XYZ file of C-alpha atoms in Angstrom:
326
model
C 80.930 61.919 130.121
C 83.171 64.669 131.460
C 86.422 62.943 131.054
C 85.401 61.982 127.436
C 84.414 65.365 126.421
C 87.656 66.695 127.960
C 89.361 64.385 126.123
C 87.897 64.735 122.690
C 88.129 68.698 122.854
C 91.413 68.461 123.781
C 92.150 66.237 121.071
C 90.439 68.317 118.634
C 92.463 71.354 119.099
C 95.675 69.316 119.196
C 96.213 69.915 122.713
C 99.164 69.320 124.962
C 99.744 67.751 128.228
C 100.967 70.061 131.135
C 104.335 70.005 133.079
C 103.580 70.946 136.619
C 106.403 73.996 136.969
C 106.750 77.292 139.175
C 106.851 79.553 136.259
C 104.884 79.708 133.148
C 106.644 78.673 129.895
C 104.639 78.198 126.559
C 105.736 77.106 123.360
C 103.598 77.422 120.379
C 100.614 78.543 122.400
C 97.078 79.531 120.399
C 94.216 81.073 121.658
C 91.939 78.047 121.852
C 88.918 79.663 120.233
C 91.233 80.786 116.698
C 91.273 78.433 113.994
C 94.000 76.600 114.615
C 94.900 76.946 110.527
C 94.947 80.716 110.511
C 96.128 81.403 114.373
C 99.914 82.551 114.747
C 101.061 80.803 117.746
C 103.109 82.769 120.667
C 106.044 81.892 122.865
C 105.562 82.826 126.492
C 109.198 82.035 128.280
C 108.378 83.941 131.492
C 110.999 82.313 133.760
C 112.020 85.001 136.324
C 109.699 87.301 134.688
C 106.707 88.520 137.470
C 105.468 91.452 135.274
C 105.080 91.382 131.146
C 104.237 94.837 129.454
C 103.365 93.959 126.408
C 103.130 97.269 123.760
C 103.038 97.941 120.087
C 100.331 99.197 117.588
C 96.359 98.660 118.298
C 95.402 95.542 116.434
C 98.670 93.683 116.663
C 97.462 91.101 119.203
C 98.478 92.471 122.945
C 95.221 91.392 124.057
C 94.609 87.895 122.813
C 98.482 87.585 124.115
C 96.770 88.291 127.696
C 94.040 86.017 126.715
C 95.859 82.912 125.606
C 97.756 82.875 128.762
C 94.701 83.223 130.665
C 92.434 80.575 129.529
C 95.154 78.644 128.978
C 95.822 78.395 132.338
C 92.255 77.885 133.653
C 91.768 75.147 130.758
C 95.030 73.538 132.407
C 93.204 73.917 136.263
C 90.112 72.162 134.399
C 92.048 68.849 133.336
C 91.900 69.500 129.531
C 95.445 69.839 127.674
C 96.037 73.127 126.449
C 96.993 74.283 122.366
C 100.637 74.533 122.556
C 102.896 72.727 121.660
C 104.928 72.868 124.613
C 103.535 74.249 127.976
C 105.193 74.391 131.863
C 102.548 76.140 134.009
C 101.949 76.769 137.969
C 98.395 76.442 139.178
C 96.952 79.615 140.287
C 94.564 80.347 142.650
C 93.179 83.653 140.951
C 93.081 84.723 137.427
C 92.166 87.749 138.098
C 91.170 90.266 134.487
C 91.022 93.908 133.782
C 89.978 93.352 130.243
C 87.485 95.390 127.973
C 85.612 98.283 128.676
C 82.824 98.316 131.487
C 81.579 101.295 130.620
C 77.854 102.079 132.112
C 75.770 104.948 131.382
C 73.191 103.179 133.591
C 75.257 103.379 136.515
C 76.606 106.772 135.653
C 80.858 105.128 135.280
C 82.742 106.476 132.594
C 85.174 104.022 131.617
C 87.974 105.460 134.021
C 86.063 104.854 137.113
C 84.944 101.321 135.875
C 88.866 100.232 135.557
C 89.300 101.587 138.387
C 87.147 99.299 140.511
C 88.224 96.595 139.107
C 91.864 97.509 140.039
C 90.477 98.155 143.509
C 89.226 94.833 143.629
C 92.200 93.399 142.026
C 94.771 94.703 144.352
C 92.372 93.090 147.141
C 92.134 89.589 145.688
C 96.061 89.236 144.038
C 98.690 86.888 145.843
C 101.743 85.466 145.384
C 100.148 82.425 143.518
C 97.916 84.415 141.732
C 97.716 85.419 137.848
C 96.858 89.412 136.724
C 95.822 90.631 133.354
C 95.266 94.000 132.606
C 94.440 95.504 129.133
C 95.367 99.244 128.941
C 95.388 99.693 133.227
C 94.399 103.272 134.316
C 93.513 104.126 131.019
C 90.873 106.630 129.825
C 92.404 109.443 132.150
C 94.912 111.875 131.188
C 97.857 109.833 129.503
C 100.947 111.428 132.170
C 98.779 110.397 135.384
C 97.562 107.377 134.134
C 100.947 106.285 132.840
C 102.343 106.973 136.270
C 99.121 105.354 137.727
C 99.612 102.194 135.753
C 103.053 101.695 136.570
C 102.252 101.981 140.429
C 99.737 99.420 139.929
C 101.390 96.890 138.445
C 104.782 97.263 140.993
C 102.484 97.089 143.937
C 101.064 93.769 142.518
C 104.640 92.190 141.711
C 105.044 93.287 145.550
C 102.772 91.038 146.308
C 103.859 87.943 144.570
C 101.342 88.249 141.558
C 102.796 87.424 138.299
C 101.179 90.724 135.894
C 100.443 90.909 132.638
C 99.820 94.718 131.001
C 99.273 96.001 127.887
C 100.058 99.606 127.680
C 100.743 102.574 125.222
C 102.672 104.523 127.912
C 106.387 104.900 127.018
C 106.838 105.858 130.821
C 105.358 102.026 131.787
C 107.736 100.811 129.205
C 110.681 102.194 130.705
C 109.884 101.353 134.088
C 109.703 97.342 132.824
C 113.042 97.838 130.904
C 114.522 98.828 134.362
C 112.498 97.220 137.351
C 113.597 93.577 138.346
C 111.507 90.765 137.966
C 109.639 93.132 134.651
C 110.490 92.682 131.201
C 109.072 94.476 127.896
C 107.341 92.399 124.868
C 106.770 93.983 121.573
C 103.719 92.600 119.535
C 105.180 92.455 115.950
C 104.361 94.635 112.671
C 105.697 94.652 109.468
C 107.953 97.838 109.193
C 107.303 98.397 105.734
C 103.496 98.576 105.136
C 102.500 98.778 109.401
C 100.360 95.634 109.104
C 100.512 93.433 112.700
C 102.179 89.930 112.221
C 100.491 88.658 115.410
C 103.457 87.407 116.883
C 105.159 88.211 120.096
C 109.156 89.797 120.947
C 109.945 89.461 124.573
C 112.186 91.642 125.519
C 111.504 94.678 123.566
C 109.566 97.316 123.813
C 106.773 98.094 120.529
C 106.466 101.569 119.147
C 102.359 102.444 119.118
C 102.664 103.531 115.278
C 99.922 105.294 115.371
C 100.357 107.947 113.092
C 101.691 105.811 110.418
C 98.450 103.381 110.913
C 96.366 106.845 110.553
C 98.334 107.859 107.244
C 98.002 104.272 106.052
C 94.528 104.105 106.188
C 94.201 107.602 104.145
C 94.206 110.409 106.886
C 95.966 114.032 105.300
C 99.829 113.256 105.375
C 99.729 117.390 106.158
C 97.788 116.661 109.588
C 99.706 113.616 110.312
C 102.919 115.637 109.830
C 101.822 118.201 111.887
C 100.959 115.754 114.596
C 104.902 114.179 114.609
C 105.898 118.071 114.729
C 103.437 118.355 117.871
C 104.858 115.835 119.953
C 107.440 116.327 122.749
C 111.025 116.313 121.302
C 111.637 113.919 123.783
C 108.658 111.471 123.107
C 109.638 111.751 119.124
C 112.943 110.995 120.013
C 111.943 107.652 121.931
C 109.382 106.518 119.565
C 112.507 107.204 116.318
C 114.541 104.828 119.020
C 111.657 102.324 118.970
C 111.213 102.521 115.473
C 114.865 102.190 114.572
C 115.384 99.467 117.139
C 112.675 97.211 115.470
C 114.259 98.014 111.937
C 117.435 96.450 113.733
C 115.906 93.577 115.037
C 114.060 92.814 111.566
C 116.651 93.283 109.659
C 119.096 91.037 111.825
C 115.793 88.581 111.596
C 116.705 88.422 107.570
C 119.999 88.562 108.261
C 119.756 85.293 110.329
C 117.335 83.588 108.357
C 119.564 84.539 105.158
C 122.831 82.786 107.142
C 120.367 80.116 108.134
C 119.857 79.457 104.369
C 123.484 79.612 103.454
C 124.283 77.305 106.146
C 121.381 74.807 104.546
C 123.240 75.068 101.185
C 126.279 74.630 102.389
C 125.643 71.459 104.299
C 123.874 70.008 101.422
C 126.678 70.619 98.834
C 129.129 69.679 101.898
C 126.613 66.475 102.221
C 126.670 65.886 98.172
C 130.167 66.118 97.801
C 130.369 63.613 100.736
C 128.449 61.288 99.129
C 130.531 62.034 95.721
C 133.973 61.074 97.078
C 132.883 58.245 98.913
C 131.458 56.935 95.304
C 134.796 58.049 93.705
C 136.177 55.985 96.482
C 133.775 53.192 96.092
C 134.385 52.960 92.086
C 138.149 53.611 92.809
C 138.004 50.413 94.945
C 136.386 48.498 92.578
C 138.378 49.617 89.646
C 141.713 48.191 91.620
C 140.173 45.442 92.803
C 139.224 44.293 89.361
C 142.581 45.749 88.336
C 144.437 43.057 91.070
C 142.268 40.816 90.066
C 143.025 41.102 86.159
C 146.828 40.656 87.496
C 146.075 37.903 89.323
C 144.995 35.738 86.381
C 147.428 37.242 84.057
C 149.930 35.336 86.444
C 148.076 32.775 86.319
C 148.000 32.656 82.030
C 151.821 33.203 82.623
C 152.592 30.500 85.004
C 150.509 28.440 82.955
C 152.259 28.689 79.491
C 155.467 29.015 81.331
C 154.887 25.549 82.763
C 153.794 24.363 79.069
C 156.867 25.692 77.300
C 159.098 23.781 80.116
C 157.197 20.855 79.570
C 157.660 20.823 75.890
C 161.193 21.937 76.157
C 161.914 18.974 77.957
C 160.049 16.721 75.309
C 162.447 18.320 73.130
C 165.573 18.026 75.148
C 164.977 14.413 74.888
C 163.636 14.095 71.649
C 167.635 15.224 70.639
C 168.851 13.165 72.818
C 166.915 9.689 71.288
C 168.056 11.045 68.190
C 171.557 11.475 69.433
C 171.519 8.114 70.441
């Protein structure tokens, strides 16, 4: 009954089978609880990659990015095939999850202190086979010491062999991943021109937060949301411009492409037409002078024919003068 209901769920969601690998790699991967009609699948090529920060605006999908991997991997470690279309995965012996928010006014633990034992426990448990997800680590604490915080956390867990994914707001843990080896930056994706999240997934990238442009979207005072860019570090205005103008880049080089890629399909398929075109012109070329060597084939033969008739009668003649001759 097991096997059977393993293999009809995995059927139902369209699932596919494993390769046994070292690293992850996913292709096409959806969270298996999204409809599979409205979810926007993700690409997880991880190879030499032992920490992900994954950033960009609130909304946009950084956690369910954490998720899918997660569950996908467990559902793998379960014998079910996973939603993907492609998937290479390592089995773990820990997923290990710093997700949500375990705040408890019961127990008297603000939502700092409840992250922060479950990064105590985390930092126990993690190994080098081992997978870590952690939404937001050290957050809920002031932004420079958590930022810094964070970034400790998540180098002293690729020191042990863990591979890490984070999800982070902190342009210092962004850096850090755009410089550490083994890290890399992902960028959850958002269209540039009205700030709404396109669920899909940039590695190597970091995202801009756009968080004042989501608050003027949605109808705060343009006059407070001005004064809050003005506000802001020169520095951190600077970085999140960079951002910003970095993910203009990429989209428009993203149109670009696709706008070659089209040009390239219309060129092939006039380059294809007029293919097909001259080898008709060649084909009714052919059979115009075959029918043409054909028509002077039996026009020789006509010839040759009333040649040989006139020689016969000329001869009939010849000797019709000659009888009369005689």
């Amino acid at each position: 009954d097991l096997a059977l209901a393993s293999a009809a769920l995995s059927e139902r969601w369209d699932g596919c089978p494993v390769e046994p690998a070292s690293e992850v790699e996913l292709r096409g991967a959806r969270h298996p609880l999204l409809d599979p009609a409205a979810a926007v699948p993700i690409d997880l090529p991880l190879e030499g990659v032992r920490a992900l920060v994954v950033s960009g605006p609130n909304t946009g999908g950084k956690t369910v990015a954490l998720k899918t991997l997660g569950l996908l991997a467990l559902l793998h470690q379960c014998g079910l095939r996973v939603p993907a279309a492609r998937a290479r995965l390592p089995v773990f012996d820990r997923v290990l999850a710093d997700i949500g928010d375990d705040q408890s006014i019961a127990e008297s633990l603000s939502t700092f202190s409840a992250h922060v034992r479950r990064l105590i426990a985390i930092l126990d448990a993690a190994g080098p086979r081992s997978l870590v997800l952690l939404d937001e680590p050290a957050a809920g604490t002031d932004p420079d010491e958590g930022a810094r915080l964070a970034q400790a956390v998540v180098a002293r867990l690729v020191g042990q062999g863990a591979l890490v994914l984070a999800t982070t707001h902190h342009s210092e843990v962004k850096a850090w991943a755009s410089g550490a080896p083994g890290a890399a930056n992902a960028a959850v994706g958002v269209d540039l021109r009205t700030l709404r999240p396109l669920y899909t997934l940039n590695l190597g990238e970091p995202g801009a937060s756009h968080a004042l442009g989501i608050a003027e979207g949605l109808g705060l005072d343009p006059e407070v949301v001005e004064a809050a860019r003005r506000a802001g570090p020169p520095e951190r205005r600077a970085l999140e411009a960079l951002l910003a103008e970095a993910a203009a880049a990429r989209v428009a080089a993203d149109e670009e492409l696709e706008a070659a890629r089209g040009a390239r399909a219309r060129a092939e398929e006039a380059e294809r037409t007029a293919r097909a075109r001259e080898a008709d012109l060649a084909r009714q070329v052919e059979r115009v002078g075959a029918g043409a060597e054909r028509e002077r084939a039996q026009a020789r033969e006509r010839a040759e024919a009333e040649l040989a008739g006139l020689a016969r009668e000329l001869a009939a003649l010849r000797r019709a003068i000659a009888d009369a001759r005689r």
